[in-house]
Amino acid sequence: MNNLLQYLFEVILGSSVLFLGYALTKNYLTIAFRRFFLLSCLFLPLVFPLISFDTSEKIVAELPDQVNHLFDAPLERNHVEEISTGAQLKEVTLTEQDQSIVNSSTEINWTTLSIILYLVVSACLFIRMCLSLISLLRLIKNPVTEFNGQKLYVIDNQQFSGGSFFHFIFINKELLNDPVMEIIISHEQVHHRLWHSVDILCSELYCIVYWINPISWFFRNEIRLNTEYQADLLATKGIDRQHYSNTLLNLSIHSQNLLPVISFSAINIRSRINFMLQGKRYHWSRSLLTIPFLVVATWLISCEPEMMDFTTMDPDAALKNVKTVTTRYISHQKDTQQKDGKVIAIAYYLPDGTVDQVEQHMTYPYDFAKPFEIPFLANPDPVGVLHILDGFHFGHAENNFLYGNDWPKYNNIEYYRANSEMYRNSTTIDKNDEGLPVKFTLTTELNEDLFYNGRKRSQKGSVISTHIEEFSYDNDKVISHVRRSESPESFIQYKDQAHNVGGSRILHEMNYKYEGETLIEVSGQAQGHGSRSTTKMDYQNGIMTSASYLKEDKQYNRRDFYYDKSGLKTRTEIYNVYGEPEYTITYDYEYY
């Protein structure tokens, strides 16, 4: 049903655009081209929705449940109704599942009712046309006469002057010996020769099927009027136009239109006379004015983002054919134009799809003249590497993408203080029953006595600092990470005041949230940053579609991710704190 409604809406949209184009340009079009364009306006909107020109491979995610439920009736988890059965009351519990069945039935009833109503109206219009055709068959049984070799069917109706339907030409009995008969026959022969009855029938059938579209009735009237314009112009060759218009006016006083007969003098007499007497002619090149409207209608309906099937995506398999991935900037802000076209990063993959190395050329907002190789804790996930190539850091969520949700087992804290002649480091690791580290402790001791202003301040073997990292887990997924440092209390004399430079301090504390096995949020606070930061990720079938960075619940930037059919990222759209587009990051692939 949704597909049918979407198709109907797209037909209405396309026909509206084309009718707008016709209304704006018809006074500059030749009559012959008007006919072609009007018939195209009937059939092209029917075809446009069936054609798809893929544009960008934007990943269109399903509506979140919260949005879908906005249109649902409020449900009570246990809705209790009391039903009286004689002297006894029974308590009936209506569960959510039962309520959803009731709602579904109601929806089906409304849908069915709408379809029935639509079909009933179409059937009535179709019966109306069939009755007209039956009336036409009866007219064909009328007496027949000939005029200049043309067979004529005589109509004994004072309100009908003349008309035609395909090769059948009808004439009023009272006009058989009238001089205007020749004018009428000449006009109707043009209709017969140009097959104008096909135009009329097509417009009638279109209105029967798409009666709900108001534009279809406008097209119907314009098609009928245009056939008269064309017949008038060709019939007046060699005939005085003033005399022709006077005849048309006199006969129209008592004329009536017999659907689907094309009547000689029953349609828009005033506009037909004005059109004839003006005698305007236009060059065929003015027909090009309609092209923009054809393009717009095609673009609105046929050129739409591709709805990707996430269930068929396998980026891991696709990466096994990739040799390099290069990302580049496209800037959308004046103050970032200098980055246009520059390389951000290059990832090198081995033939088996694993990562060889990643070179960083630029990071936001700094520009490095020389690239440097990104260090990894372990062999990173090949797909996860694609997420770190757009020049924006994923913060504390990045390790999950690169190494998995149990990434602390690859953690390395040795870089906090390097061994030297003066310092010696020792590391201890505490693990849980699953073998995952729950605490890293890096202890730094002096390798020699430390002197300050000629006095020994600390002796060899003294602990000068301890760096501690603690993790907690849920089903082998890290859910919190605390980093802190400790050092012995010591006092430094500065400007006659003693300052304590020791003690314990929290460096950062982060919390991780998941949906199933998918990381959806990392939030926490780091020392030196007064506000709480949050990174949120959205997914479709395990593939990330967007990511947002927030400070105290205020969004500072957002990234939307685009993929090809295999699941390889093709570009990233980055928006700033104001929601304005700031960068487009393109992904270029080189294959083995």
XYZ file of C-alpha atoms in Angstrom:
592
model
C 0.000 0.000 0.000
C 2.820 2.394 0.853
C 4.455 1.764 -2.520
C 1.145 2.451 -4.280
C 0.655 5.720 -2.408
C 4.230 6.745 -3.124
C 3.756 5.993 -6.821
C 0.522 8.003 -6.894
C 2.176 10.925 -5.141
C 5.118 10.900 -7.560
C 2.760 10.840 -10.564
C 0.887 13.846 -9.167
C 4.160 15.656 -8.452
C 5.542 15.011 -11.930
C 2.347 16.016 -13.715
C 2.146 19.198 -11.606
C 5.646 20.263 -12.607
C 4.957 19.534 -16.271
C 1.633 21.352 -16.208
C 3.351 24.367 -14.655
C 5.824 24.260 -17.539
C 2.991 24.032 -20.061
C 1.056 26.906 -18.469
C 4.129 29.168 -18.542
C 5.270 28.314 -22.068
C 2.145 27.430 -24.093
C 1.809 30.910 -25.598
C 5.263 30.435 -27.180
C 4.737 26.909 -28.515
C 3.507 25.786 -31.896
C 0.174 23.976 -31.921
C 1.783 20.756 -33.164
C 4.347 20.811 -30.340
C 1.634 21.621 -27.799
C -0.085 18.382 -28.744
C 3.117 16.401 -28.345
C 3.943 18.051 -25.021
C 0.442 17.580 -23.582
C 0.430 13.868 -24.410
C 3.911 13.598 -22.909
C 2.581 15.229 -19.746
C 0.106 12.350 -19.468
C 2.497 9.468 -19.979
C 5.889 10.662 -18.669
C 4.728 11.035 -15.016
C 3.572 7.394 -15.207
C 7.051 6.277 -16.257
C 9.236 8.551 -14.091
C 8.616 6.658 -10.806
C 9.638 3.409 -12.512
C 13.031 4.851 -13.499
C 15.798 5.272 -10.954
C 18.926 7.310 -11.549
C 21.167 6.657 -8.559
C 22.699 9.771 -7.044
C 24.884 9.676 -3.942
C 24.729 6.414 -2.002
C 23.289 8.044 1.068
C 22.495 5.512 3.715
C 18.888 6.006 4.683
C 18.295 4.515 8.101
C 14.947 3.337 9.346
C 12.949 5.681 11.554
C 13.778 5.170 15.207
C 11.143 3.468 17.287
C 10.461 6.696 19.187
C 9.408 8.393 15.941
C 7.292 5.475 14.791
C 5.470 5.361 18.120
C 4.509 9.033 17.845
C 1.751 7.884 15.517
C 0.631 4.993 17.681
C -2.219 5.210 20.127
C -1.005 5.319 23.738
C -0.848 1.827 25.179
C -1.127 0.716 28.737
C 0.935 -2.315 29.544
C -1.930 -3.894 31.404
C -5.219 -2.342 30.371
C -7.996 -3.827 32.447
C -11.593 -3.903 31.334
C -14.454 -5.152 33.361
C -17.084 -6.996 31.378
C -20.432 -7.673 32.944
C -21.824 -11.137 32.355
C -25.064 -11.275 34.278
C -24.328 -11.022 38.005
C -20.661 -11.936 37.536
C -17.833 -9.581 36.530
C -14.910 -10.894 34.535
C -11.576 -9.125 34.400
C -9.948 -9.146 30.965
C -6.343 -8.107 30.508
C -5.547 -6.458 27.179
C -1.849 -6.853 26.505
C 0.268 -4.716 24.206
C 0.290 -7.494 21.639
C -3.515 -7.688 21.662
C -3.743 -3.912 21.389
C -1.365 -3.920 18.421
C -3.592 -6.480 16.702
C -6.612 -4.237 17.246
C -4.707 -1.228 15.919
C -3.541 -3.251 12.925
C -7.098 -4.335 12.162
C -8.293 -0.747 12.367
C -5.514 0.342 10.029
C -6.396 -2.414 7.552
C -10.048 -1.337 7.601
C -9.168 2.272 6.831
C -6.802 1.213 4.087
C -9.395 -1.082 2.552
C -12.024 1.632 2.759
C -9.759 4.127 0.988
C -9.023 1.680 -1.821
C -12.701 0.837 -2.249
C -13.639 4.523 -2.375
C -10.976 5.214 -4.983
C -12.067 2.280 -7.135
C -15.753 3.214 -6.850
C -15.119 6.721 -8.186
C -12.949 5.333 -11.004
C -15.660 2.788 -11.829
C -18.317 5.501 -11.990
C -16.187 7.554 -14.381
C -15.490 4.494 -16.502
C -19.217 3.620 -16.669
C -19.915 7.211 -17.701
C -17.488 6.917 -20.598
C -18.884 3.514 -21.602
C -22.401 4.951 -21.714
C -21.106 7.708 -23.981
C -19.551 5.138 -26.308
C -22.815 3.213 -26.363
C -24.630 6.415 -27.330
C -22.072 6.855 -30.073
C -22.786 3.373 -31.430
C -26.429 4.297 -31.634
C -25.530 7.397 -33.665
C -23.679 5.230 -36.168
C -26.980 3.463 -36.928
C -28.468 6.791 -38.101
C -29.109 7.553 -41.785
C -25.984 8.035 -43.902
C -25.306 10.532 -46.672
C -22.230 11.577 -48.646
C -20.578 14.896 -49.314
C -17.628 15.091 -51.724
C -16.975 11.370 -51.167
C -17.093 11.689 -47.380
C -19.608 9.465 -45.556
C -21.695 11.477 -43.084
C -23.978 10.298 -40.278
C -27.040 12.486 -39.985
C -28.083 13.624 -36.486
C -31.582 14.894 -35.870
C -30.719 17.139 -32.923
C -31.091 20.885 -33.086
C -28.458 21.384 -30.339
C -25.765 19.550 -32.301
C -24.120 21.097 -35.362
C -21.406 18.599 -36.215
C -18.651 16.415 -34.789
C -16.387 13.430 -35.348
C -15.026 10.308 -33.673
C -12.115 8.681 -35.498
C -13.397 8.264 -39.133
C -17.049 8.771 -38.168
C -18.252 12.305 -39.022
C -21.647 13.516 -37.827
C -23.711 16.413 -39.187
C -26.949 18.051 -38.150
C -29.869 17.207 -40.416
C -30.810 20.893 -40.723
C -27.354 21.778 -42.115
C -27.267 19.314 -45.006
C -28.077 21.979 -47.563
C -26.546 24.904 -45.676
C -23.378 26.616 -47.032
C -21.694 26.231 -43.626
C -21.732 22.474 -44.099
C -18.523 22.639 -46.107
C -16.767 24.478 -43.267
C -17.926 21.913 -40.699
C -16.875 18.953 -42.849
C -13.458 20.503 -43.506
C -12.943 21.003 -39.763
C -13.980 17.454 -38.842
C -11.828 15.939 -41.580
C -8.792 17.513 -39.905
C -9.748 15.749 -36.656
C -10.111 12.503 -38.571
C -6.837 12.894 -40.459
C -4.779 13.767 -37.331
C -6.360 11.092 -35.103
C -7.461 13.628 -32.510
C -9.886 11.097 -31.047
C -6.873 9.223 -29.657
C -5.902 12.331 -27.694
C -9.425 12.650 -26.310
C -9.651 9.006 -25.258
C -6.214 9.090 -23.618
C -7.142 12.135 -21.571
C -10.449 10.532 -20.541
C -8.784 7.283 -19.475
C -6.119 9.235 -17.586
C -8.828 11.095 -15.630
C -10.590 7.818 -14.852
C -7.457 6.297 -13.319
C -6.033 9.475 -11.731
C -9.237 11.342 -10.973
C -7.830 12.307 -7.575
C -5.137 14.369 -9.276
C -6.650 17.802 -10.072
C -3.971 18.399 -12.715
C -5.378 15.530 -14.812
C -8.619 17.470 -15.387
C -6.671 20.544 -16.465
C -4.746 18.419 -18.958
C -8.011 16.923 -20.230
C -9.456 20.348 -20.999
C -6.219 21.620 -22.555
C -5.945 18.565 -24.823
C -9.490 18.975 -26.097
C -8.958 22.695 -26.666
C -5.651 22.132 -28.464
C -7.241 19.684 -30.916
C -9.738 22.421 -31.816
C -6.972 24.977 -32.274
C -5.151 22.655 -34.636
C -8.295 21.776 -36.612
C -9.309 25.449 -36.871
C -5.908 26.504 -38.214
C -5.768 23.798 -40.874
C -9.436 24.145 -41.830
C -9.138 27.909 -42.439
C -6.494 27.541 -45.135
C -8.196 29.035 -48.179
C -11.199 30.211 -46.125
C -11.788 33.710 -44.821
C -11.085 33.527 -41.097
C -13.619 36.189 -40.208
C -16.339 34.243 -42.011
C -15.161 31.031 -40.290
C -15.275 32.640 -36.839
C -18.741 34.085 -37.467
C -19.957 30.626 -38.480
C -18.374 29.134 -35.381
C -20.040 31.718 -33.171
C -23.499 31.307 -34.738
C -23.482 27.519 -34.475
C -22.206 27.548 -30.890
C -25.316 29.255 -29.539
C -27.336 26.028 -29.554
C -24.575 23.431 -29.637
C -23.827 20.691 -27.134
C -20.931 18.332 -26.700
C -21.528 14.601 -26.976
C -18.700 12.859 -25.126
C -16.451 11.472 -26.607
C -17.444 13.059 -29.936
C -15.271 16.012 -30.934
C -17.916 18.651 -31.526
C -17.387 21.413 -34.051
C -18.581 24.333 -31.930
C -18.931 23.263 -28.317
C -15.527 24.055 -26.771
C -14.143 27.481 -25.758
C -15.507 29.438 -28.677
C -14.067 32.744 -27.520
C -10.494 31.508 -27.116
C -10.651 29.621 -30.434
C -11.811 32.725 -32.291
C -9.139 34.891 -30.635
C -6.465 32.342 -31.466
C -7.526 32.176 -35.121
C -7.763 35.905 -35.655
C -4.412 36.611 -33.959
C -2.706 34.142 -36.257
C 0.503 33.978 -34.173
C 3.260 31.676 -35.367
C 6.363 30.713 -33.397
C 9.655 29.152 -34.390
C 10.219 25.552 -33.303
C 13.211 26.629 -31.189
C 10.865 28.103 -28.579
C 9.866 24.544 -27.755
C 13.184 24.301 -25.912
C 11.594 26.378 -23.138
C 9.902 23.203 -21.894
C 13.175 21.326 -21.336
C 13.905 22.777 -17.845
C 10.525 21.563 -16.614
C 11.137 18.084 -18.020
C 14.513 18.011 -16.280
C 13.054 19.187 -12.953
C 10.238 16.642 -13.090
C 12.706 13.853 -13.883
C 15.060 14.929 -11.119
C 12.323 15.207 -8.486
C 10.975 11.739 -9.155
C 13.621 9.540 -10.764
C 16.871 10.882 -9.289
C 16.693 9.907 -5.675
C 19.186 8.529 -3.144
C 19.538 4.809 -3.319
C 17.947 2.865 -0.502
C 20.738 0.569 0.539
C 20.208 -2.969 1.744
C 22.477 -3.249 4.760
C 21.937 -6.981 4.991
C 23.931 -7.482 1.769
C 26.889 -5.296 2.776
C 30.164 -7.009 3.562
C 32.914 -4.366 3.882
C 35.389 -6.940 5.227
C 35.159 -8.928 2.005
C 35.318 -5.782 -0.136
C 38.498 -4.580 1.579
C 40.366 -7.714 0.538
C 40.617 -6.270 -2.964
C 41.655 -2.792 -1.785
C 45.267 -1.661 -2.009
C 45.051 1.923 -0.700
C 42.388 4.294 0.613
C 43.044 8.034 0.248
C 40.910 10.705 1.865
C 40.746 14.377 0.811
C 39.053 17.557 1.971
C 36.332 19.491 0.187
C 35.680 22.682 2.161
C 32.338 24.466 2.483
C 33.440 27.377 4.705
C 35.460 30.373 3.559
C 37.984 29.992 6.379
C 38.785 26.402 5.365
C 39.162 26.782 1.606
C 42.934 26.337 1.865
C 42.344 22.646 2.631
C 40.474 21.930 -0.607
C 41.763 18.869 -2.415
C 44.519 18.144 0.082
C 45.206 14.621 1.271
C 44.158 13.858 4.825
C 45.368 10.295 5.237
C 46.348 7.204 3.275
C 45.680 3.667 4.484
C 47.696 0.828 2.940
C 46.113 -2.643 2.881
C 47.652 -6.017 2.189
C 46.074 -8.410 -0.361
C 44.366 -10.382 2.428
C 42.529 -7.238 3.586
C 44.632 -6.581 6.695
C 46.140 -3.171 7.417
C 49.775 -2.551 6.528
C 50.128 1.042 7.723
C 48.309 4.374 7.854
C 49.928 7.708 7.010
C 48.407 10.876 8.451
C 48.927 13.985 6.291
C 46.505 16.381 7.944
C 44.466 16.504 11.111
C 41.732 18.955 11.941
C 42.485 21.815 12.270
C 46.272 21.525 11.866
C 48.182 21.036 8.642
C 51.330 18.896 8.740
C 53.869 19.470 6.008
C 55.191 15.922 6.327
C 53.043 12.835 6.900
C 53.611 10.615 9.895
C 52.715 7.000 10.476
C 49.882 6.398 12.918
C 50.959 4.011 15.717
C 48.582 1.173 16.622
C 48.312 -0.868 19.821
C 47.745 -4.051 17.786
C 46.592 -5.133 14.343
C 43.585 -2.838 13.819
C 40.240 -3.858 12.394
C 40.399 -3.130 8.619
C 36.911 -1.608 8.546
C 37.523 0.386 11.716
C 40.526 2.056 10.093
C 38.196 3.709 7.555
C 36.633 5.685 10.417
C 39.902 7.338 11.441
C 40.785 8.599 7.953
C 38.531 11.692 7.843
C 40.762 13.912 9.987
C 38.467 13.935 13.024
C 39.260 12.000 16.160
C 36.656 9.668 17.604
C 37.959 10.321 21.083
C 37.732 7.457 23.537
C 35.465 5.514 21.160
C 38.260 5.053 18.651
C 39.890 2.080 20.364
C 36.608 0.139 20.130
C 36.491 0.624 16.361
C 40.131 -0.315 15.884
C 40.529 -3.242 18.289
C 37.081 -4.333 19.461
C 35.059 -3.799 22.612
C 37.645 -5.664 24.739
C 40.434 -3.349 23.599
C 42.036 -2.907 27.083
C 43.869 -6.200 26.541
C 45.932 -4.310 23.941
C 46.451 -1.311 26.191
C 49.971 0.052 26.626
C 50.804 2.637 29.295
C 54.572 2.510 28.949
C 54.531 5.661 26.837
C 53.614 7.758 29.904
C 57.216 7.695 31.027
C 60.160 6.299 29.103
C 63.073 4.497 30.755
C 66.241 6.557 31.023
C 69.398 6.808 33.095
C 67.485 8.739 35.731
C 64.183 6.772 35.739
C 63.216 3.119 35.820
C 59.669 1.938 35.122
C 57.859 -1.204 36.172
C 54.371 -2.317 35.124
C 51.941 -4.630 36.850
C 48.653 -5.872 35.361
C 45.700 -7.270 37.315
C 43.245 -9.382 35.305
C 39.772 -10.785 35.858
C 38.646 -14.397 35.413
C 38.259 -13.895 31.655
C 41.851 -12.719 31.356
C 40.941 -9.088 30.677
C 42.977 -6.412 32.476
C 41.137 -4.575 35.210
C 44.079 -2.512 36.436
C 47.348 -1.295 34.957
C 49.900 0.167 37.313
C 52.976 1.956 35.990
C 55.466 2.784 38.755
C 58.350 5.151 38.086
C 61.411 5.031 40.391
C 64.631 6.977 40.474
C 67.742 5.288 39.130
C 69.978 7.722 40.993
C 69.802 10.278 43.749
C 68.025 13.490 42.837
C 69.618 16.774 43.934
C 68.019 20.213 43.994
C 70.041 23.422 44.695
C 72.958 21.320 45.903
C 70.882 19.304 48.355
C 69.755 15.714 47.894
C 66.045 15.847 47.490
C 65.235 12.159 46.728
C 67.344 9.064 46.892
C 67.746 6.259 44.401
C 64.833 3.791 44.400
C 62.267 6.350 45.496
C 58.854 6.190 43.775
C 58.233 9.540 42.154
C 54.918 8.726 40.392
C 52.393 5.995 39.835
C 50.100 5.944 36.793
C 46.970 3.791 37.183
C 44.323 2.733 34.660
C 41.247 0.792 35.788
C 38.612 -0.942 33.655
C 35.277 -2.612 34.326
C 33.401 -4.932 31.972
C 30.018 -6.351 31.105
C 30.104 -9.553 29.036
C 33.695 -8.820 27.984
C 32.806 -5.304 26.834
C 34.570 -2.448 28.546
C 31.990 -0.172 30.209
C 34.230 2.199 32.163
C 37.785 3.469 32.043
C 39.416 5.549 34.785
C 42.887 6.995 34.444
C 44.601 8.600 37.441
C 48.052 9.425 38.721
C 49.574 9.361 42.193
C 52.778 10.799 43.529
C 54.271 11.246 47.026
C 53.524 14.512 48.707
C 56.360 16.954 48.346
C 56.692 20.659 48.894
C 58.433 23.239 46.747
C 59.403 26.596 48.179
C 58.398 29.372 45.829
C 58.300 33.071 46.773
C 58.353 32.294 50.481
C 55.459 29.854 50.085
C 55.471 26.067 50.183
C 53.486 24.353 47.395
C 52.345 20.725 47.575
C 53.014 19.097 44.196
C 52.102 15.558 45.140
C 48.928 13.598 45.816
C 46.359 11.794 43.654
C 44.395 13.187 40.721
C 41.906 11.850 38.182
C 43.068 12.313 34.591
C 39.845 11.135 33.021
C 36.822 8.931 33.643
C 34.859 7.508 30.707
C 31.725 5.364 30.440
C 30.718 3.187 27.474
C 27.175 2.244 26.371
C 26.182 -0.494 23.938
C 23.257 -1.883 21.988
C 24.016 -5.541 21.733
C 27.627 -5.678 20.581
C 27.554 -2.179 19.085
C 29.069 0.810 20.881
C 26.569 3.689 20.759
C 27.948 6.228 23.261
C 31.087 7.193 25.150
C 30.810 9.952 27.726
C 32.908 11.340 30.532
C 35.137 14.116 31.713
C 38.864 14.617 31.423
C 41.075 16.705 33.666
C 41.497 20.238 32.360
C 38.189 20.102 30.512
C 35.461 21.594 32.660
C 32.583 20.195 30.600
C 31.412 16.652 30.046
C 32.008 15.345 26.541
C 29.947 12.716 24.722
C 30.423 10.873 21.454
C 27.281 9.234 20.035
C 27.071 6.807 17.129
C 24.107 5.628 15.035
C 24.105 2.350 13.105
C 22.142 0.349 10.588
C 22.713 -3.395 10.661
C 26.051 -2.855 12.395
C 27.289 -0.177 9.951
C 27.782 3.304 11.355
C 25.612 5.915 9.628
C 26.402 9.009 11.724
C 28.369 10.230 14.733
C 27.966 13.309 16.916
C 30.277 15.017 19.382
C 28.638 16.916 22.253
C 29.837 19.104 25.104
C 27.407 19.257 28.013
C 24.631 17.966 25.682
C 25.355 20.692 23.108
C 26.313 19.287 19.718
C 29.618 20.611 18.444
C 29.887 18.605 15.254
C 28.123 15.839 13.403
C 29.311 13.406 10.782
C 27.098 11.590 8.277
C 28.607 8.564 6.557
C 27.927 7.371 3.009
C 28.690 3.919 1.582
C 28.618 1.971 -1.656
C 26.684 -1.251 -2.112
C 29.498 -3.389 -0.704
C 29.663 -1.298 2.489
C 32.846 0.662 1.730
C 32.690 4.260 2.878
C 32.578 6.720 -0.024
C 32.447 10.023 1.846
C 31.855 11.756 5.156
C 29.783 14.925 5.530
C 30.857 17.042 8.499
C 28.660 19.753 10.042
C 29.794 22.386 12.531
C 28.246 23.565 15.798
C 25.674 25.630 13.878
C 24.569 22.676 11.776
C 26.229 24.156 8.680
C 28.181 21.938 6.255
C 31.868 22.417 6.903
C 33.677 19.601 5.121
C 33.074 16.774 2.717
C 35.661 14.028 3.071
C 35.996 11.870 -0.039
C 37.321 8.297 -0.058
C 39.262 7.116 -3.115
C 40.092 3.413 -3.471
C 42.939 1.778 -5.355
C 42.519 -1.942 -5.994
C 44.896 -4.821 -6.526
